[in-house]
Amino acid sequence: MTTPTSSPRPLRLTDIGDLIAAVPALLGFRPARSLVVLSLSPVTTRPGETGAATIGAVMRHDLLLDGPRDGTQDPMRDAFRRFRAVCAREEAESVIAILVDDRLEDPHGPAAGRAHTLVEEFAAYLATADIVLGGALAVPAIDAGARWFVPGRDDSGTVPDPDASVVAAARVFDGNPIRRTRSELTALLEPYPASFRADVASRLDAAVHARDLAYERAERSGGSVAADRAELETLLALVVPGRDEEHLLPGECAELAVILANRTVRDAALALATGPWAGAAERLWVDLVRALPDPERADAAALVAFGAYVRGDGPFAGVALGVALESDPRHRLSDLLDQALQAGLRPDAIRSLAATGYEIAARLGVALPQDGPAR
């Protein structure tokens, strides 16, 4: 998983322990059994001089220290290639690799030896793109007091409290929570009880029939633009902030599933991710993801993913895209977003989809709020 990150405020990290402690804030959760890669670009302080480096893309992949890794489909090598491609596109000159694994407690143990071998292999991959592995660190867990070490060397130190990291403080200040584990992200989209989802599923046929009749009536009186406008307005009536603590009823879930199947309306809804209703919209999409059956939940999951992506929450975007593509492997929007995320494209690179959403809504005669994001 590649997680593009950026921050509106510069933050200085001068100690190795502080850098490791900042990783949960950079990712949005505390990684476990993970290879985390930070791409670095030099900062020019004076003409011809460089000083500190800035962190660009932050990437994570499951860390495989056990078992054979000599096949053509070796997932670690696939991760190395993807990391290298992202860093090359960002014009990074060096990277820092952080290996997080509970088996890395002993700097001289067998797991540390395998970690050292993996680091050397990664460095070789980077070198083919003229990128330097500027540092490699290993730590059993990113917790206060955990001991980090450099594979193959005697350097070591202690990790300070990640919750007290300046990067963590900045992330929380910006309204982005830090989860203890990645499973907490997955739990946010866990389906509702089977009985509720069955109730929703049983109403889908009736919702399709009612929608077809309403759409035909609106189309006869005002054309397809009027019909699409009516559906977008129905959707927006359930997004308006103020319903934040309310969950959708089964009938509402079925109705919205049918409305989001209208690609014009769904694409217009992408604009909500960058406006003052972003938080309310995401809560609605999450509610739908948890309530709808497959493949209907894919549209809502794609909207969750897009909102997370544009605000820089790559891990949550990745979880939502996983749900969407599992629900509907041929879901085009989810596939496009997943390719962008895996390629490490920054949020600004996909923000144009939101601009297109505003244009679609305007063409339908609906003015969406654009005052700036509010949660």
mmCIF file of C-alpha atoms in Angstrom:
data_model
loop_
_atom_site.group_PDB
_atom_site.id
_atom_site.type_symbol
_atom_site.label_atom_id
_atom_site.label_comp_id
_atom_site.label_asym_id
_atom_site.label_seq_id
_atom_site.Cartn_x
_atom_site.Cartn_y
_atom_site.Cartn_z
ATOM 1 C CA MET A 1 0.000 0.000 0.000
ATOM 2 C CA THR A 2 1.386 3.363 -0.994
ATOM 3 C CA THR A 3 0.256 6.281 1.112
ATOM 4 C CA PRO A 4 0.867 9.766 -0.291
ATOM 5 C CA THR A 5 1.139 12.258 2.541
ATOM 6 C CA SER A 6 1.583 15.970 2.792
ATOM 7 C CA SER A 7 1.286 18.504 5.555
ATOM 8 C CA PRO A 8 0.464 22.210 5.410
ATOM 9 C CA ARG A 9 2.885 22.851 8.272
ATOM 10 C CA PRO A 10 6.593 21.960 8.240
ATOM 11 C CA LEU A 11 7.672 19.756 11.134
ATOM 12 C CA ARG A 12 11.288 18.974 12.000
ATOM 13 C CA LEU A 13 12.429 15.503 13.027
ATOM 14 C CA THR A 14 16.085 15.338 13.964
ATOM 15 C CA ASP A 15 16.311 12.127 16.043
ATOM 16 C CA ILE A 16 15.980 8.555 14.752
ATOM 17 C CA GLY A 17 13.641 7.641 17.591
ATOM 18 C CA ASP A 18 11.437 10.646 16.801
ATOM 19 C CA LEU A 19 11.297 9.588 13.159
ATOM 20 C CA ILE A 20 10.136 6.095 14.070
ATOM 21 C CA ALA A 21 7.621 7.502 16.556
ATOM 22 C CA ALA A 22 6.155 9.684 13.780
ATOM 23 C CA VAL A 23 5.321 6.698 11.540
ATOM 24 C CA PRO A 24 1.869 5.960 13.058
ATOM 25 C CA ALA A 25 0.873 9.579 12.449
ATOM 26 C CA LEU A 26 2.201 9.471 8.895
ATOM 27 C CA LEU A 27 0.270 6.266 8.149
ATOM 28 C CA GLY A 28 -2.796 6.880 10.318
ATOM 29 C CA PHE A 29 -2.295 3.684 12.334
ATOM 30 C CA ARG A 30 0.440 1.728 14.108
ATOM 31 C CA PRO A 31 1.893 -0.769 11.648
ATOM 32 C CA ALA A 32 2.744 -4.336 12.623
ATOM 33 C CA ARG A 33 4.863 -6.806 10.640
ATOM 34 C CA SER A 34 5.324 -4.096 8.035
ATOM 35 C CA LEU A 35 7.978 -2.610 5.811
ATOM 36 C CA VAL A 36 7.507 1.156 5.882
ATOM 37 C CA VAL A 37 9.374 3.255 3.332
ATOM 38 C CA LEU A 38 9.800 7.030 3.502
ATOM 39 C CA SER A 39 10.887 8.770 0.303
ATOM 40 C CA LEU A 40 13.217 11.731 0.878
ATOM 41 C CA SER A 41 13.963 14.793 -1.211
ATOM 42 C CA PRO A 42 16.694 17.286 -0.262
ATOM 43 C CA VAL A 43 15.845 20.828 0.778
ATOM 44 C CA THR A 44 18.048 23.526 -0.746
ATOM 45 C CA THR A 45 19.031 26.041 1.929
ATOM 46 C CA ARG A 46 21.347 28.155 -0.235
ATOM 47 C CA PRO A 47 22.326 27.962 -3.876
ATOM 48 C CA GLY A 48 24.496 24.880 -4.249
ATOM 49 C CA GLU A 49 23.826 23.659 -0.694
ATOM 50 C CA THR A 50 21.347 21.189 0.725
ATOM 51 C CA GLY A 51 20.338 20.705 4.309
ATOM 52 C CA ALA A 52 17.411 18.755 5.709
ATOM 53 C CA ALA A 53 15.355 16.365 3.626
ATOM 54 C CA THR A 54 11.595 16.424 3.273
ATOM 55 C CA ILE A 55 9.469 13.285 3.548
ATOM 56 C CA GLY A 56 7.456 12.630 0.415
ATOM 57 C CA ALA A 57 5.443 9.468 -0.142
ATOM 58 C CA VAL A 58 5.054 7.122 2.816
ATOM 59 C CA MET A 59 4.583 3.509 1.768
ATOM 60 C CA ARG A 60 3.777 0.290 3.614
ATOM 61 C CA HIS A 61 3.753 -3.384 2.718
ATOM 62 C CA ASP A 62 3.310 -6.542 4.754
ATOM 63 C CA LEU A 63 6.766 -7.677 5.885
ATOM 64 C CA LEU A 64 7.615 -11.290 5.040
ATOM 65 C CA LEU A 65 10.643 -12.498 6.964
ATOM 66 C CA ASP A 66 9.812 -16.225 6.947
ATOM 67 C CA GLY A 67 9.520 -18.742 4.130
ATOM 68 C CA PRO A 68 11.124 -18.914 0.685
ATOM 69 C CA ARG A 69 11.380 -15.681 -1.254
ATOM 70 C CA ASP A 70 12.924 -16.873 -4.490
ATOM 71 C CA GLY A 71 9.861 -17.204 -6.742
ATOM 72 C CA THR A 72 8.980 -14.951 -9.638
ATOM 73 C CA GLN A 73 5.878 -13.828 -7.751
ATOM 74 C CA ASP A 74 7.730 -12.900 -4.560
ATOM 75 C CA PRO A 75 5.501 -10.253 -2.944
ATOM 76 C CA MET A 76 8.464 -8.481 -1.356
ATOM 77 C CA ARG A 77 10.104 -8.021 -4.733
ATOM 78 C CA ASP A 78 6.814 -6.742 -6.116
ATOM 79 C CA ALA A 79 6.749 -4.243 -3.251
ATOM 80 C CA PHE A 80 10.361 -3.202 -3.976
ATOM 81 C CA ARG A 81 9.481 -2.512 -7.616
ATOM 82 C CA ARG A 82 6.439 -0.469 -6.653
ATOM 83 C CA PHE A 83 8.363 1.512 -4.036
ATOM 84 C CA ARG A 84 11.128 2.183 -6.554
ATOM 85 C CA ALA A 85 8.640 3.408 -9.169
ATOM 86 C CA VAL A 86 6.963 5.800 -6.734
ATOM 87 C CA CYS A 87 10.267 7.205 -5.498
ATOM 88 C CA ALA A 88 11.562 7.662 -9.032
ATOM 89 C CA ARG A 89 8.433 9.539 -10.068
ATOM 90 C CA GLU A 90 8.737 11.777 -7.007
ATOM 91 C CA GLU A 91 12.399 12.371 -7.895
ATOM 92 C CA ALA A 92 13.442 11.195 -4.451
ATOM 93 C CA GLU A 93 17.189 10.924 -3.982
ATOM 94 C CA SER A 94 17.069 8.571 -1.009
ATOM 95 C CA VAL A 95 14.712 6.593 1.177
ATOM 96 C CA ILE A 96 14.550 5.332 4.736
ATOM 97 C CA ALA A 97 13.244 1.825 5.354
ATOM 98 C CA ILE A 98 11.699 0.935 8.710
ATOM 99 C CA LEU A 99 11.021 -2.735 9.438
ATOM 100 C CA VAL A 100 8.404 -3.256 12.141
ATOM 101 C CA ASP A 101 8.070 -6.836 13.369
ATOM 102 C CA ASP A 102 7.619 -8.375 16.815
ATOM 103 C CA ARG A 103 10.330 -10.936 15.895
ATOM 104 C CA LEU A 104 12.932 -8.173 15.673
ATOM 105 C CA GLU A 105 13.646 -7.874 19.390
ATOM 106 C CA ASP A 106 17.161 -9.340 19.221
ATOM 107 C CA PRO A 107 19.556 -7.361 16.985
ATOM 108 C CA HIS A 108 21.661 -10.509 16.659
ATOM 109 C CA GLY A 109 18.854 -13.040 16.225
ATOM 110 C CA PRO A 110 17.893 -14.972 13.083
ATOM 111 C CA ALA A 111 15.052 -12.558 12.238
ATOM 112 C CA ALA A 112 17.525 -9.660 12.319
ATOM 113 C CA GLY A 113 19.758 -11.581 9.902
ATOM 114 C CA ARG A 114 16.884 -12.080 7.483
ATOM 115 C CA ALA A 115 15.983 -8.396 7.846
ATOM 116 C CA HIS A 116 19.537 -7.436 6.928
ATOM 117 C CA THR A 117 19.386 -9.599 3.788
ATOM 118 C CA LEU A 118 16.074 -8.063 2.788
ATOM 119 C CA VAL A 119 17.430 -4.543 3.295
ATOM 120 C CA GLU A 120 20.418 -5.274 1.062
ATOM 121 C CA GLU A 121 18.115 -6.602 -1.647
ATOM 122 C CA PHE A 122 15.932 -3.504 -1.398
ATOM 123 C CA ALA A 123 18.995 -1.265 -1.679
ATOM 124 C CA ALA A 124 19.984 -3.074 -4.869
ATOM 125 C CA TYR A 125 16.559 -2.449 -6.388
ATOM 126 C CA LEU A 126 16.726 1.244 -5.516
ATOM 127 C CA ALA A 127 20.225 1.585 -6.952
ATOM 128 C CA THR A 128 18.960 0.662 -10.429
ATOM 129 C CA ALA A 129 17.027 3.962 -10.342
ATOM 130 C CA ASP A 130 19.923 5.923 -8.807
ATOM 131 C CA ILE A 131 18.125 6.109 -5.469
ATOM 132 C CA VAL A 132 20.108 5.580 -2.281
ATOM 133 C CA LEU A 133 18.871 3.630 0.716
ATOM 134 C CA GLY A 134 19.831 6.322 3.192
ATOM 135 C CA GLY A 135 19.020 4.278 6.262
ATOM 136 C CA ALA A 136 17.366 1.088 7.477
ATOM 137 C CA LEU A 137 15.885 0.685 10.935
ATOM 138 C CA ALA A 138 14.304 -2.287 12.679
ATOM 139 C CA VAL A 139 11.960 -2.235 15.657
ATOM 140 C CA PRO A 140 9.667 -4.878 17.221
ATOM 141 C CA ALA A 141 6.812 -2.389 17.651
ATOM 142 C CA ILE A 142 6.310 1.345 17.484
ATOM 143 C CA ASP A 143 5.601 1.792 21.172
ATOM 144 C CA ALA A 144 7.122 4.013 23.827
ATOM 145 C CA GLY A 145 10.337 2.435 25.085
ATOM 146 C CA ALA A 146 10.734 -0.058 22.236
ATOM 147 C CA ARG A 147 14.351 -0.638 21.180
ATOM 148 C CA TRP A 148 15.248 0.077 17.574
ATOM 149 C CA PHE A 149 18.435 -1.051 15.846
ATOM 150 C CA VAL A 150 20.159 -0.853 12.476
ATOM 151 C CA PRO A 151 20.283 -4.292 10.794
ATOM 152 C CA GLY A 152 23.859 -5.439 10.398
ATOM 153 C CA ARG A 153 25.263 -2.777 12.726
ATOM 154 C CA ASP A 154 25.495 -2.098 16.444
ATOM 155 C CA ASP A 155 23.549 1.204 16.383
ATOM 156 C CA SER A 156 20.427 1.192 18.527
ATOM 157 C CA GLY A 157 18.187 3.432 20.574
ATOM 158 C CA THR A 158 14.765 3.881 22.142
ATOM 159 C CA VAL A 159 11.468 4.956 20.591
ATOM 160 C CA PRO A 160 9.754 7.844 22.404
ATOM 161 C CA ASP A 161 5.986 7.892 22.942
ATOM 162 C CA PRO A 162 4.331 7.928 19.472
ATOM 163 C CA ASP A 163 1.257 9.619 20.928
ATOM 164 C CA ALA A 164 3.434 12.565 21.970
ATOM 165 C CA SER A 165 5.029 12.956 18.539
ATOM 166 C CA VAL A 166 4.810 16.430 17.006
ATOM 167 C CA VAL A 167 3.527 14.778 13.826
ATOM 168 C CA ALA A 168 0.807 12.998 15.824
ATOM 169 C CA ALA A 169 -0.217 16.290 17.397
ATOM 170 C CA ALA A 170 -0.419 17.932 13.963
ATOM 171 C CA ARG A 171 -2.492 15.062 12.560
ATOM 172 C CA VAL A 172 -4.968 15.155 15.441
ATOM 173 C CA PHE A 173 -5.148 18.954 15.181
ATOM 174 C CA ASP A 174 -6.110 18.525 11.527
ATOM 175 C CA GLY A 175 -8.982 16.247 12.569
ATOM 176 C CA ASN A 176 -7.413 12.929 11.538
ATOM 177 C CA PRO A 177 -7.435 10.167 14.161
ATOM 178 C CA ILE A 178 -4.558 7.723 14.629
ATOM 179 C CA ARG A 179 -5.699 4.124 14.999
ATOM 180 C CA ARG A 180 -3.933 1.582 17.155
ATOM 181 C CA THR A 181 -3.973 -1.031 14.379
ATOM 182 C CA ARG A 182 -4.952 -1.347 10.742
ATOM 183 C CA SER A 183 -7.798 -3.643 11.799
ATOM 184 C CA GLU A 184 -9.483 -0.613 13.330
ATOM 185 C CA LEU A 185 -9.719 0.831 9.829
ATOM 186 C CA THR A 186 -11.228 -2.399 8.538
ATOM 187 C CA ALA A 187 -13.748 -2.451 11.388
ATOM 188 C CA LEU A 188 -15.100 0.944 10.310
ATOM 189 C CA LEU A 189 -16.587 -0.717 7.213
ATOM 190 C CA GLU A 190 -17.679 -4.011 8.768
ATOM 191 C CA PRO A 191 -21.164 -5.017 7.540
ATOM 192 C CA TYR A 192 -24.161 -4.508 9.791
ATOM 193 C CA PRO A 193 -25.909 -7.623 11.143
ATOM 194 C CA ALA A 194 -27.119 -10.016 8.458
ATOM 195 C CA SER A 195 -30.762 -9.440 9.366
ATOM 196 C CA PHE A 196 -30.508 -5.709 8.662
ATOM 197 C CA ARG A 197 -28.696 -6.230 5.355
ATOM 198 C CA ALA A 198 -31.229 -8.874 4.352
ATOM 199 C CA ASP A 199 -33.995 -6.352 5.036
ATOM 200 C CA VAL A 200 -32.230 -3.840 2.786
ATOM 201 C CA ALA A 201 -31.690 -6.428 0.049
ATOM 202 C CA SER A 202 -35.354 -7.410 0.115
ATOM 203 C CA ARG A 203 -36.318 -3.802 -0.691
ATOM 204 C CA LEU A 204 -33.996 -3.314 -3.667
ATOM 205 C CA ASP A 205 -36.388 -4.571 -6.355
ATOM 206 C CA ALA A 206 -39.159 -2.290 -5.122
ATOM 207 C CA ALA A 207 -36.706 0.608 -4.962
ATOM 208 C CA VAL A 208 -35.628 -0.037 -8.568
ATOM 209 C CA HIS A 209 -39.259 -0.116 -9.715
ATOM 210 C CA ALA A 210 -40.134 3.095 -7.829
ATOM 211 C CA ARG A 211 -37.028 4.809 -9.160
ATOM 212 C CA ASP A 212 -37.819 3.828 -12.763
ATOM 213 C CA LEU A 213 -41.327 5.256 -12.489
ATOM 214 C CA ALA A 214 -40.121 8.495 -10.853
ATOM 215 C CA TYR A 215 -37.302 8.904 -13.359
ATOM 216 C CA GLU A 216 -39.644 8.412 -16.320
ATOM 217 C CA ARG A 217 -42.110 10.984 -14.961
ATOM 218 C CA ALA A 218 -39.355 13.552 -14.402
ATOM 219 C CA GLU A 219 -37.848 12.796 -17.802
ATOM 220 C CA ARG A 220 -41.174 13.313 -19.573
ATOM 221 C CA SER A 221 -41.684 16.691 -17.933
ATOM 222 C CA GLY A 222 -38.136 18.062 -18.023
ATOM 223 C CA GLY A 223 -35.836 15.621 -19.812
ATOM 224 C CA SER A 224 -32.992 13.552 -18.419
ATOM 225 C CA VAL A 225 -31.417 16.624 -16.791
ATOM 226 C CA ALA A 226 -34.528 17.143 -14.656
ATOM 227 C CA ALA A 227 -34.625 13.440 -13.795
ATOM 228 C CA ASP A 228 -30.965 13.391 -12.745
ATOM 229 C CA ARG A 229 -31.409 16.627 -10.801
ATOM 230 C CA ALA A 230 -34.278 15.117 -8.817
ATOM 231 C CA GLU A 231 -32.160 12.118 -7.877
ATOM 232 C CA LEU A 232 -29.184 14.265 -6.873
ATOM 233 C CA GLU A 233 -31.446 16.424 -4.708
ATOM 234 C CA THR A 234 -32.847 13.305 -3.036
ATOM 235 C CA LEU A 235 -29.302 12.214 -2.258
ATOM 236 C CA LEU A 236 -28.275 15.620 -0.919
ATOM 237 C CA ALA A 237 -31.278 15.733 1.404
ATOM 238 C CA LEU A 238 -29.745 12.803 3.284
ATOM 239 C CA VAL A 239 -26.220 14.250 3.288
ATOM 240 C CA VAL A 240 -26.995 17.618 4.877
ATOM 241 C CA PRO A 241 -25.069 18.019 8.157
ATOM 242 C CA GLY A 242 -27.378 17.543 11.092
ATOM 243 C CA ARG A 243 -28.213 13.910 10.389
ATOM 244 C CA ASP A 244 -24.759 12.953 11.658
ATOM 245 C CA GLU A 245 -25.970 10.718 14.474
ATOM 246 C CA GLU A 246 -28.811 9.171 12.480
ATOM 247 C CA HIS A 247 -28.473 5.851 10.711
ATOM 248 C CA LEU A 248 -30.292 5.194 7.465
ATOM 249 C CA LEU A 249 -33.446 3.124 7.499
ATOM 250 C CA PRO A 250 -33.543 -0.008 5.325
ATOM 251 C CA GLY A 251 -35.807 1.677 2.785
ATOM 252 C CA GLU A 252 -33.492 4.695 2.568
ATOM 253 C CA CYS A 253 -30.496 2.423 2.031
ATOM 254 C CA ALA A 254 -32.225 0.654 -0.841
ATOM 255 C CA GLU A 255 -33.293 3.966 -2.394
ATOM 256 C CA LEU A 256 -29.774 5.407 -2.211
ATOM 257 C CA ALA A 257 -28.240 2.239 -3.636
ATOM 258 C CA VAL A 258 -30.431 2.660 -6.694
ATOM 259 C CA ILE A 259 -29.660 6.383 -6.970
ATOM 260 C CA LEU A 260 -25.891 5.798 -6.771
ATOM 261 C CA ALA A 261 -26.230 3.324 -9.650
ATOM 262 C CA ASN A 262 -26.921 6.462 -11.713
ATOM 263 C CA ARG A 263 -23.333 7.319 -12.664
ATOM 264 C CA THR A 264 -24.183 10.969 -13.289
ATOM 265 C CA VAL A 265 -25.399 11.362 -9.716
ATOM 266 C CA ARG A 266 -22.577 9.318 -8.194
ATOM 267 C CA ASP A 267 -19.926 11.294 -10.057
ATOM 268 C CA ALA A 268 -21.512 14.563 -8.932
ATOM 269 C CA ALA A 269 -21.344 13.276 -5.354
ATOM 270 C CA LEU A 270 -17.539 13.066 -5.620
ATOM 271 C CA ALA A 271 -17.497 16.852 -5.194
ATOM 272 C CA LEU A 272 -18.767 16.521 -1.630
ATOM 273 C CA ALA A 273 -15.370 15.162 -0.545
ATOM 274 C CA THR A 274 -13.787 18.614 -0.881
ATOM 275 C CA GLY A 275 -16.562 20.832 0.484
ATOM 276 C CA PRO A 276 -18.027 21.695 3.873
ATOM 277 C CA TRP A 277 -20.219 18.581 3.831
ATOM 278 C CA ALA A 278 -17.254 16.211 3.520
ATOM 279 C CA GLY A 279 -17.622 14.766 7.006
ATOM 280 C CA ALA A 280 -21.383 14.320 6.761
ATOM 281 C CA ALA A 281 -21.050 12.748 3.318
ATOM 282 C CA GLU A 282 -18.439 10.266 4.490
ATOM 283 C CA ARG A 283 -20.586 9.193 7.418
ATOM 284 C CA LEU A 284 -23.464 8.575 5.007
ATOM 285 C CA TRP A 285 -21.279 6.573 2.607
ATOM 286 C CA VAL A 286 -19.879 4.493 5.490
ATOM 287 C CA ASP A 287 -23.428 3.792 6.680
ATOM 288 C CA LEU A 288 -24.311 2.581 3.182
ATOM 289 C CA VAL A 289 -21.199 0.414 2.850
ATOM 290 C CA ARG A 290 -22.117 -1.358 6.068
ATOM 291 C CA ALA A 291 -25.795 -1.742 5.138
ATOM 292 C CA LEU A 292 -25.811 -2.732 1.470
ATOM 293 C CA PRO A 293 -25.304 -6.168 -0.059
ATOM 294 C CA ASP A 294 -22.889 -6.940 -2.897
ATOM 295 C CA PRO A 295 -22.436 -5.562 -5.502
ATOM 296 C CA GLU A 296 -24.434 -2.459 -4.528
ATOM 297 C CA ARG A 297 -22.069 -1.507 -1.705
ATOM 298 C CA ALA A 298 -19.226 -0.936 -4.201
ATOM 299 C CA ASP A 299 -20.458 2.552 -5.193
ATOM 300 C CA ALA A 300 -20.634 3.727 -1.589
ATOM 301 C CA ALA A 301 -17.231 2.200 -0.809
ATOM 302 C CA ALA A 302 -15.705 4.037 -3.787
ATOM 303 C CA LEU A 303 -17.071 7.323 -2.432
ATOM 304 C CA VAL A 304 -15.572 6.554 0.987
ATOM 305 C CA ALA A 305 -12.255 5.790 -0.694
ATOM 306 C CA PHE A 306 -12.240 8.979 -2.737
ATOM 307 C CA GLY A 307 -12.969 11.146 0.300
ATOM 308 C CA ALA A 308 -10.198 9.472 2.303
ATOM 309 C CA TYR A 309 -7.779 9.736 -0.613
ATOM 310 C CA VAL A 310 -8.228 13.475 -1.234
ATOM 311 C CA ARG A 311 -7.635 14.287 2.431
ATOM 312 C CA GLY A 312 -4.447 12.216 2.433
ATOM 313 C CA ASP A 313 -5.704 9.192 4.380
ATOM 314 C CA GLY A 314 -4.245 6.576 2.053
ATOM 315 C CA PRO A 315 -4.633 3.603 4.433
ATOM 316 C CA PHE A 316 -8.387 4.136 4.871
ATOM 317 C CA ALA A 317 -8.737 4.739 1.131
ATOM 318 C CA GLY A 318 -6.987 1.420 0.533
ATOM 319 C CA VAL A 319 -9.296 -0.427 2.930
ATOM 320 C CA ALA A 320 -12.379 1.091 1.284
ATOM 321 C CA LEU A 321 -11.119 0.209 -2.194
ATOM 322 C CA GLY A 322 -10.504 -3.334 -1.049
ATOM 323 C CA VAL A 323 -14.152 -3.528 0.041
ATOM 324 C CA ALA A 324 -15.353 -2.005 -3.230
ATOM 325 C CA LEU A 325 -13.361 -4.336 -5.476
ATOM 326 C CA GLU A 326 -14.252 -7.391 -3.413
ATOM 327 C CA SER A 327 -17.902 -6.410 -3.766
ATOM 328 C CA ASP A 328 -17.608 -5.712 -7.503
ATOM 329 C CA PRO A 329 -14.247 -6.680 -9.086
ATOM 330 C CA ARG A 330 -15.207 -4.792 -12.273
ATOM 331 C CA HIS A 331 -16.076 -1.514 -10.555
ATOM 332 C CA ARG A 332 -14.392 1.007 -12.842
ATOM 333 C CA LEU A 333 -14.106 3.999 -10.479
ATOM 334 C CA SER A 334 -12.669 1.829 -7.702
ATOM 335 C CA ASP A 335 -10.202 0.234 -10.091
ATOM 336 C CA LEU A 336 -8.990 3.651 -11.296
ATOM 337 C CA LEU A 337 -8.609 4.942 -7.736
ATOM 338 C CA ASP A 338 -6.825 1.755 -6.679
ATOM 339 C CA GLN A 339 -4.344 2.070 -9.533
ATOM 340 C CA ALA A 340 -3.684 5.690 -8.574
ATOM 341 C CA LEU A 341 -3.188 4.797 -4.919
ATOM 342 C CA GLN A 342 -0.914 1.857 -5.665
ATOM 343 C CA ALA A 343 1.132 4.094 -7.974
ATOM 344 C CA GLY A 344 1.549 6.596 -5.156
ATOM 345 C CA LEU A 345 -0.245 9.481 -6.854
ATOM 346 C CA ARG A 346 -0.724 12.348 -4.445
ATOM 347 C CA PRO A 347 -4.212 13.552 -3.458
ATOM 348 C CA ASP A 348 -3.888 16.650 -5.642
ATOM 349 C CA ALA A 349 -3.529 14.397 -8.680
ATOM 350 C CA ILE A 350 -7.061 13.022 -8.280
ATOM 351 C CA ARG A 351 -8.747 16.146 -6.893
ATOM 352 C CA SER A 352 -9.848 17.024 -10.422
ATOM 353 C CA LEU A 353 -12.526 14.343 -10.051
ATOM 354 C CA ALA A 354 -14.146 16.531 -7.404
ATOM 355 C CA ALA A 355 -13.996 19.529 -9.751
ATOM 356 C CA THR A 356 -15.730 17.414 -12.376
ATOM 357 C CA GLY A 357 -18.378 16.577 -9.785
ATOM 358 C CA TYR A 358 -19.072 20.263 -9.234
ATOM 359 C CA GLU A 359 -19.366 20.752 -12.985
ATOM 360 C CA ILE A 360 -21.830 17.880 -13.311
ATOM 361 C CA ALA A 361 -23.962 19.230 -10.474
ATOM 362 C CA ALA A 362 -23.933 22.733 -11.995
ATOM 363 C CA ARG A 363 -25.005 21.301 -15.345
ATOM 364 C CA LEU A 364 -27.958 19.711 -13.546
ATOM 365 C CA GLY A 365 -28.843 23.042 -11.938
ATOM 366 C CA VAL A 366 -27.623 22.105 -8.441
ATOM 367 C CA ALA A 367 -25.149 24.367 -6.619
ATOM 368 C CA LEU A 368 -23.047 22.316 -4.229
ATOM 369 C CA PRO A 369 -21.436 24.033 -1.209
ATOM 370 C CA GLN A 370 -17.794 25.009 -1.742
ATOM 371 C CA ASP A 371 -16.857 26.881 1.419
ATOM 372 C CA GLY A 372 -13.961 24.596 2.289
ATOM 373 C CA PRO A 373 -13.997 21.279 4.116
ATOM 374 C CA ALA A 374 -15.643 20.932 7.491
ATOM 375 C CA ARG A 375 -15.943 17.685 9.379
#
